[in-house]
Coordinates of C-alpha atoms in Angstrom, one line a residue:
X1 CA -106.6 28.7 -90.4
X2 CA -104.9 32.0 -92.6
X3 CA -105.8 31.7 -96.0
X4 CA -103.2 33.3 -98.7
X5 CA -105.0 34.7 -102.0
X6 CA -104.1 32.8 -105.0
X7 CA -102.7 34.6 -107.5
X8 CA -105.4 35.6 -110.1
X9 CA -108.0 35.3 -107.8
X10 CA -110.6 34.0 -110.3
X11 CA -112.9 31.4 -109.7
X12 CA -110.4 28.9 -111.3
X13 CA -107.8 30.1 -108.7
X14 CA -110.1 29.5 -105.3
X15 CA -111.2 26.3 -106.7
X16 CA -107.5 25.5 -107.3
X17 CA -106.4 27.3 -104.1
X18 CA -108.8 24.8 -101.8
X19 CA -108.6 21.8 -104.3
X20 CA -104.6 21.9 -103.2
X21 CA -105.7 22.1 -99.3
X22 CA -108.0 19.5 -99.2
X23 CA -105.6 17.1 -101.3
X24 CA -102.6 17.8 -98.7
X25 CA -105.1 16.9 -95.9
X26 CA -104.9 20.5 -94.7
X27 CA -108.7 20.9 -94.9
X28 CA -110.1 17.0 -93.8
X29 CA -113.3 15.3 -94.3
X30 CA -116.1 17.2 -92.5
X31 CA -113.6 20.5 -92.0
X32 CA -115.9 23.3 -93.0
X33 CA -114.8 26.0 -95.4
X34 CA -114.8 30.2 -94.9
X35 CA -118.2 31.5 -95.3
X36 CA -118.4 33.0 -99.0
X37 CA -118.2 36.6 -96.9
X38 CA -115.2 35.2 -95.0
X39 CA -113.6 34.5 -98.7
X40 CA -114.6 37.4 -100.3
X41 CA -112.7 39.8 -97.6
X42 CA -110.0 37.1 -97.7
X43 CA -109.3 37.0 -101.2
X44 CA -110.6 40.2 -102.7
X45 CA -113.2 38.9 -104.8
X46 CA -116.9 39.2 -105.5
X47 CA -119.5 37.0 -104.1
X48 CA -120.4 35.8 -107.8
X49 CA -116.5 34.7 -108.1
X50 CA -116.7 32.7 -104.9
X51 CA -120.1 31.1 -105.4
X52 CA -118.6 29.8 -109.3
X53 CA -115.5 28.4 -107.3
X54 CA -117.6 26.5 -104.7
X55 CA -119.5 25.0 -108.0
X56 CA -116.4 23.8 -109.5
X57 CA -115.4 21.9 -105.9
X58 CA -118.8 20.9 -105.6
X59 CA -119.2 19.4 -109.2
X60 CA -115.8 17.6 -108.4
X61 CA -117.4 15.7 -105.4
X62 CA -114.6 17.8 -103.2
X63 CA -117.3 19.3 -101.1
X64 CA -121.0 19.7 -100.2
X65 CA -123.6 21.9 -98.8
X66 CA -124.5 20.9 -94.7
X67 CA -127.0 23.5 -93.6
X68 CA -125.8 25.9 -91.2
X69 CA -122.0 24.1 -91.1
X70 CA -122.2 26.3 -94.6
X71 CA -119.7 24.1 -97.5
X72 CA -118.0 21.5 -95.8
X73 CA -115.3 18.9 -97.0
X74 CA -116.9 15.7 -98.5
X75 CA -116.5 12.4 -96.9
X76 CA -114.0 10.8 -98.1
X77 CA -113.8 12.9 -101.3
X78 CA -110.6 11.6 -103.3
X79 CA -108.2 9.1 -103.0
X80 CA -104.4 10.2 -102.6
X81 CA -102.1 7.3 -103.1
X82 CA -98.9 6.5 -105.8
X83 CA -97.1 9.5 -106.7
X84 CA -100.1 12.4 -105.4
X85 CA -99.0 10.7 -102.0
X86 CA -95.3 11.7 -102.8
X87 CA -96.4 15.1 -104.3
X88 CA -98.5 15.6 -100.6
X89 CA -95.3 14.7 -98.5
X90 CA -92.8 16.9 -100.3
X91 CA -95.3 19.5 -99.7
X92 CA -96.5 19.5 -96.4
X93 CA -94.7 16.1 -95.4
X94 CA -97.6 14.7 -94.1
X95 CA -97.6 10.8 -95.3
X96 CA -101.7 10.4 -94.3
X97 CA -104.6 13.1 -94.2
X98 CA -107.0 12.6 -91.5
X99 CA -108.8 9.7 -91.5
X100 CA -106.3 8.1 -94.2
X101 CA -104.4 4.7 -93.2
X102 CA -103.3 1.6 -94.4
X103 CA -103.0 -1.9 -94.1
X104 CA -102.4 -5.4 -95.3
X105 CA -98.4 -4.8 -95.7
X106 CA -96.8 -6.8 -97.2
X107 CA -93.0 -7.5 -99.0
X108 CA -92.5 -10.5 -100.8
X109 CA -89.4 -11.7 -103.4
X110 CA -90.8 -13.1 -106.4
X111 CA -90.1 -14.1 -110.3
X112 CA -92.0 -11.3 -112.3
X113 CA -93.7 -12.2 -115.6
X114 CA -96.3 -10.0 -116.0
X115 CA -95.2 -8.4 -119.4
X116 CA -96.0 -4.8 -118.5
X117 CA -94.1 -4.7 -115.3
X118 CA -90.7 -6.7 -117.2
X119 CA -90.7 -3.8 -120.0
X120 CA -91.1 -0.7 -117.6
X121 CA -88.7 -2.5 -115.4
X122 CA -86.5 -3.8 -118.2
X123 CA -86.5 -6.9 -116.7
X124 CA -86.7 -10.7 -118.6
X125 CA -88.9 -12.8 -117.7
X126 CA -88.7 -14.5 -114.3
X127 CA -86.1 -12.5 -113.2
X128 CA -86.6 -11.9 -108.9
X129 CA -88.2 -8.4 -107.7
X130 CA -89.4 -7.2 -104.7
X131 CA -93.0 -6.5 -104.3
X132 CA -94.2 -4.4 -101.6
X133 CA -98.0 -4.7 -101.1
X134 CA -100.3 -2.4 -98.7
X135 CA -104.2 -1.7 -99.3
X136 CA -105.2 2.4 -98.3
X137 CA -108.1 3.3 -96.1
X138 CA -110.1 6.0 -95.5
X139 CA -112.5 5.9 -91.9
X140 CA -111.3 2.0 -92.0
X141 CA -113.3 1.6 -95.4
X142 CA -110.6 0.1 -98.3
X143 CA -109.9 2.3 -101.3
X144 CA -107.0 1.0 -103.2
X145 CA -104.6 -1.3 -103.1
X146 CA -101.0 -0.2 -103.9
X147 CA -98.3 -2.4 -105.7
X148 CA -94.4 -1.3 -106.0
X149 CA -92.4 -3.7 -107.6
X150 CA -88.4 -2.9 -107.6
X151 CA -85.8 -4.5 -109.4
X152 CA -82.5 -5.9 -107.5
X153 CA -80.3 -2.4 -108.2
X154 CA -82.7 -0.1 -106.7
X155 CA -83.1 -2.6 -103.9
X156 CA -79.2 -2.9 -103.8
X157 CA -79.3 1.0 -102.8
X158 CA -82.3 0.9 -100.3
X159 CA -81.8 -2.1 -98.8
X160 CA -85.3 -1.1 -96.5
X161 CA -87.3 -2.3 -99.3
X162 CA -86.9 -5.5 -98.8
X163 CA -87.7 -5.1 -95.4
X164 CA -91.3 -6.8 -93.6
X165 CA -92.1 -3.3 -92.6
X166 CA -93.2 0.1 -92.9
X167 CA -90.8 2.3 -94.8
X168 CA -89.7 5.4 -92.7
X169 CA -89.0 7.5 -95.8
X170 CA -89.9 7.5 -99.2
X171 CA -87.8 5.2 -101.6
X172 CA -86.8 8.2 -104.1
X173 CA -85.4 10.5 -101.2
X174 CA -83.7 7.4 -99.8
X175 CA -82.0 6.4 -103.5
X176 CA -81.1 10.6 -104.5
X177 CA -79.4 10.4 -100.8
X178 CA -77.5 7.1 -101.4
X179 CA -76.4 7.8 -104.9
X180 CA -76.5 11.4 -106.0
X181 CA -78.5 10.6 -108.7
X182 CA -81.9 12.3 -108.9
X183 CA -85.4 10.4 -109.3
X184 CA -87.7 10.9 -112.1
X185 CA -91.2 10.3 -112.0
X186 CA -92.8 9.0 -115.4
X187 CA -96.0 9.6 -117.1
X188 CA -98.9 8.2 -114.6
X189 CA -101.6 6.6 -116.8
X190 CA -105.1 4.8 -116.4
X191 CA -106.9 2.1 -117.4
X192 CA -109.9 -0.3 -116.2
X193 CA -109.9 -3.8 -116.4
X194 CA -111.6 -6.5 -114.5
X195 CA -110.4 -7.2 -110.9
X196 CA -109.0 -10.1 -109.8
X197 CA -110.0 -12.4 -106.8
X198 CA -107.8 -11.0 -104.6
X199 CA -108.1 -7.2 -105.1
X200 CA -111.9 -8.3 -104.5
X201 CA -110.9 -9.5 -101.3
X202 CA -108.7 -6.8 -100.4
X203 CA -111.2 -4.1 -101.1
X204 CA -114.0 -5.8 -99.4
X205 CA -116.3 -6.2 -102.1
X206 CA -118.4 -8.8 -101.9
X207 CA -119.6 -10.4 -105.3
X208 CA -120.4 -12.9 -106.5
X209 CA -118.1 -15.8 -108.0
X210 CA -116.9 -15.5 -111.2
X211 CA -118.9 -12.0 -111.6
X212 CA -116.8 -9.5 -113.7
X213 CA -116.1 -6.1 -111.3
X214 CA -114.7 -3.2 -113.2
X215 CA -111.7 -1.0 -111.3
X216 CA -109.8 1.7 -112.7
X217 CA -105.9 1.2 -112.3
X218 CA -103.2 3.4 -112.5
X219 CA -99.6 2.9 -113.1
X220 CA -96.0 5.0 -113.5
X221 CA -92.3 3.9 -113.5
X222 CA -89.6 5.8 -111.6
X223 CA -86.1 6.2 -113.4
X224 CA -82.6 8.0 -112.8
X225 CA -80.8 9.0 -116.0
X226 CA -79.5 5.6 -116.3
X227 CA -82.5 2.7 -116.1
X228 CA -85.6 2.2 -114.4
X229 CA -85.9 1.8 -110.3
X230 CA -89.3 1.0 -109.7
X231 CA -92.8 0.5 -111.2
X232 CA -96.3 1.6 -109.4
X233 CA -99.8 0.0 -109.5
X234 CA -102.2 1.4 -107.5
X235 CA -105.8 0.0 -108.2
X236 CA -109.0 1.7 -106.9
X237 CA -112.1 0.7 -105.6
X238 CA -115.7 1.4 -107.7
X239 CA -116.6 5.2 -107.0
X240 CA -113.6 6.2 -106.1
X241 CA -112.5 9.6 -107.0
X242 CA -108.6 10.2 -108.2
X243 CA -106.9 12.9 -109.5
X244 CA -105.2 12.2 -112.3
X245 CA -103.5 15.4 -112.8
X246 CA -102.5 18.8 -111.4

């Protein structure tokens, strides 16, 4: 694989520089990275810039030592789902890393209360949505479970959402091409609350009844310049690793 030097070439810059490739999928779980002499001759930089980098990935959880393999990808090191999955295919296109799949699909119409979800959505209570439901894996293990939930105009434009199967393309490309009117991505934010029955289920854990499991959650809201078009849950198993930001 060719390597292009990032510009600065600090050790910010390499950690950044590999950060990106293992997030696309480029570099995969168990892919082994240039030898520090292969980086240094690569990027221009001294061994004491390279080995600072290597911390930073390796304080992250991104990769690990493995004898003479030299620093090599973690297993399964971060999750990539919600809108780092959109960043990931405008990039490279690629929809799944290696390793990465999902399951569980499922599209449903249903009357939304939840107040959250009716104020991003601008939506009154018990007005109809569709929910689109799939649960992300990586090596077959479950690591999230992703909600969309998109109110009757956006569905009016991609019809596919309401659909019992796999979208093709990604709903924003889909509604810019239909309409002309560009998507907007909102702020992504976080919070941990207690999971319910069903993500339980969903992400395999197995504990017991009534016991009070902790998952971190993430959500965002799409818009054109005119109203919202669809709102994002994704909620992640325990020790799961997810980047938050760029």
């Amino acid at each position: 694989m060719a390597f292009k030097a990032p510009e600065g070439k600090g050790y910010a810059d390499l950690a950044a520089h590999f950060r990106t490739q293992i997030k696309s999928g480029e570099l995969a779980p168990g892919d082994s990275l240039p030898s520090v002499s292969e980086i240094r001759d690569q990027f221009g930089v001294a061994a004491k810039t390279v080995s600072r980098a290597l911390g930073v990935l390796k304080g992250e959880g991104l990769v690990t030592s493995r004898g003479a393999l030299g620093t090599v990808v973690a297993k399964s090191p971060i999750v990539i789902t919600g809108t780092d999955r959109l960043s990931r295919m405008k990039t490279n296109g690629r929809r799944y890393a290696p390793g990465e799949t999902s399951s569980d699909h499922r599209v449903i119409r249903r009357s939304v209360h939840d107040p959250e979800v009716c104020a991003a959505l601008d939506l009154e209570p018990g007005d109809e949505a569709v929910i689109r439901i799939r649960v992300f894996r990586q090596d077959d293990k479950p690591t999230s479970v992703g909600v969309s939930v998109y109110p009757p105009h956006t569905v009016d434009a991609v019809p596919e959402l309401a659909e019992d199967v796999r979208m093709v393309a990604q709903f924003n490309a889909l509604y810019t091409e239909r309409t002309g009117r560009a998507v907007v991505t909102g702020q992504r934010t976080a919070h941990a609350r207690q999971a319910s029955q069903q993500e339980l289920e969903a992400l395999e854990i197995d504990a017991p009844p009534h016991s009070a499991v902790a998952v971190l959650v993430t959500t965002v809201t799409f818009h054109d310049e005119e109203r919202p078009l669809g709102y994002w849950e994704d909620v992640y198993a325990p020790g799961s690793r997810v980047p938050l930001s760029e």
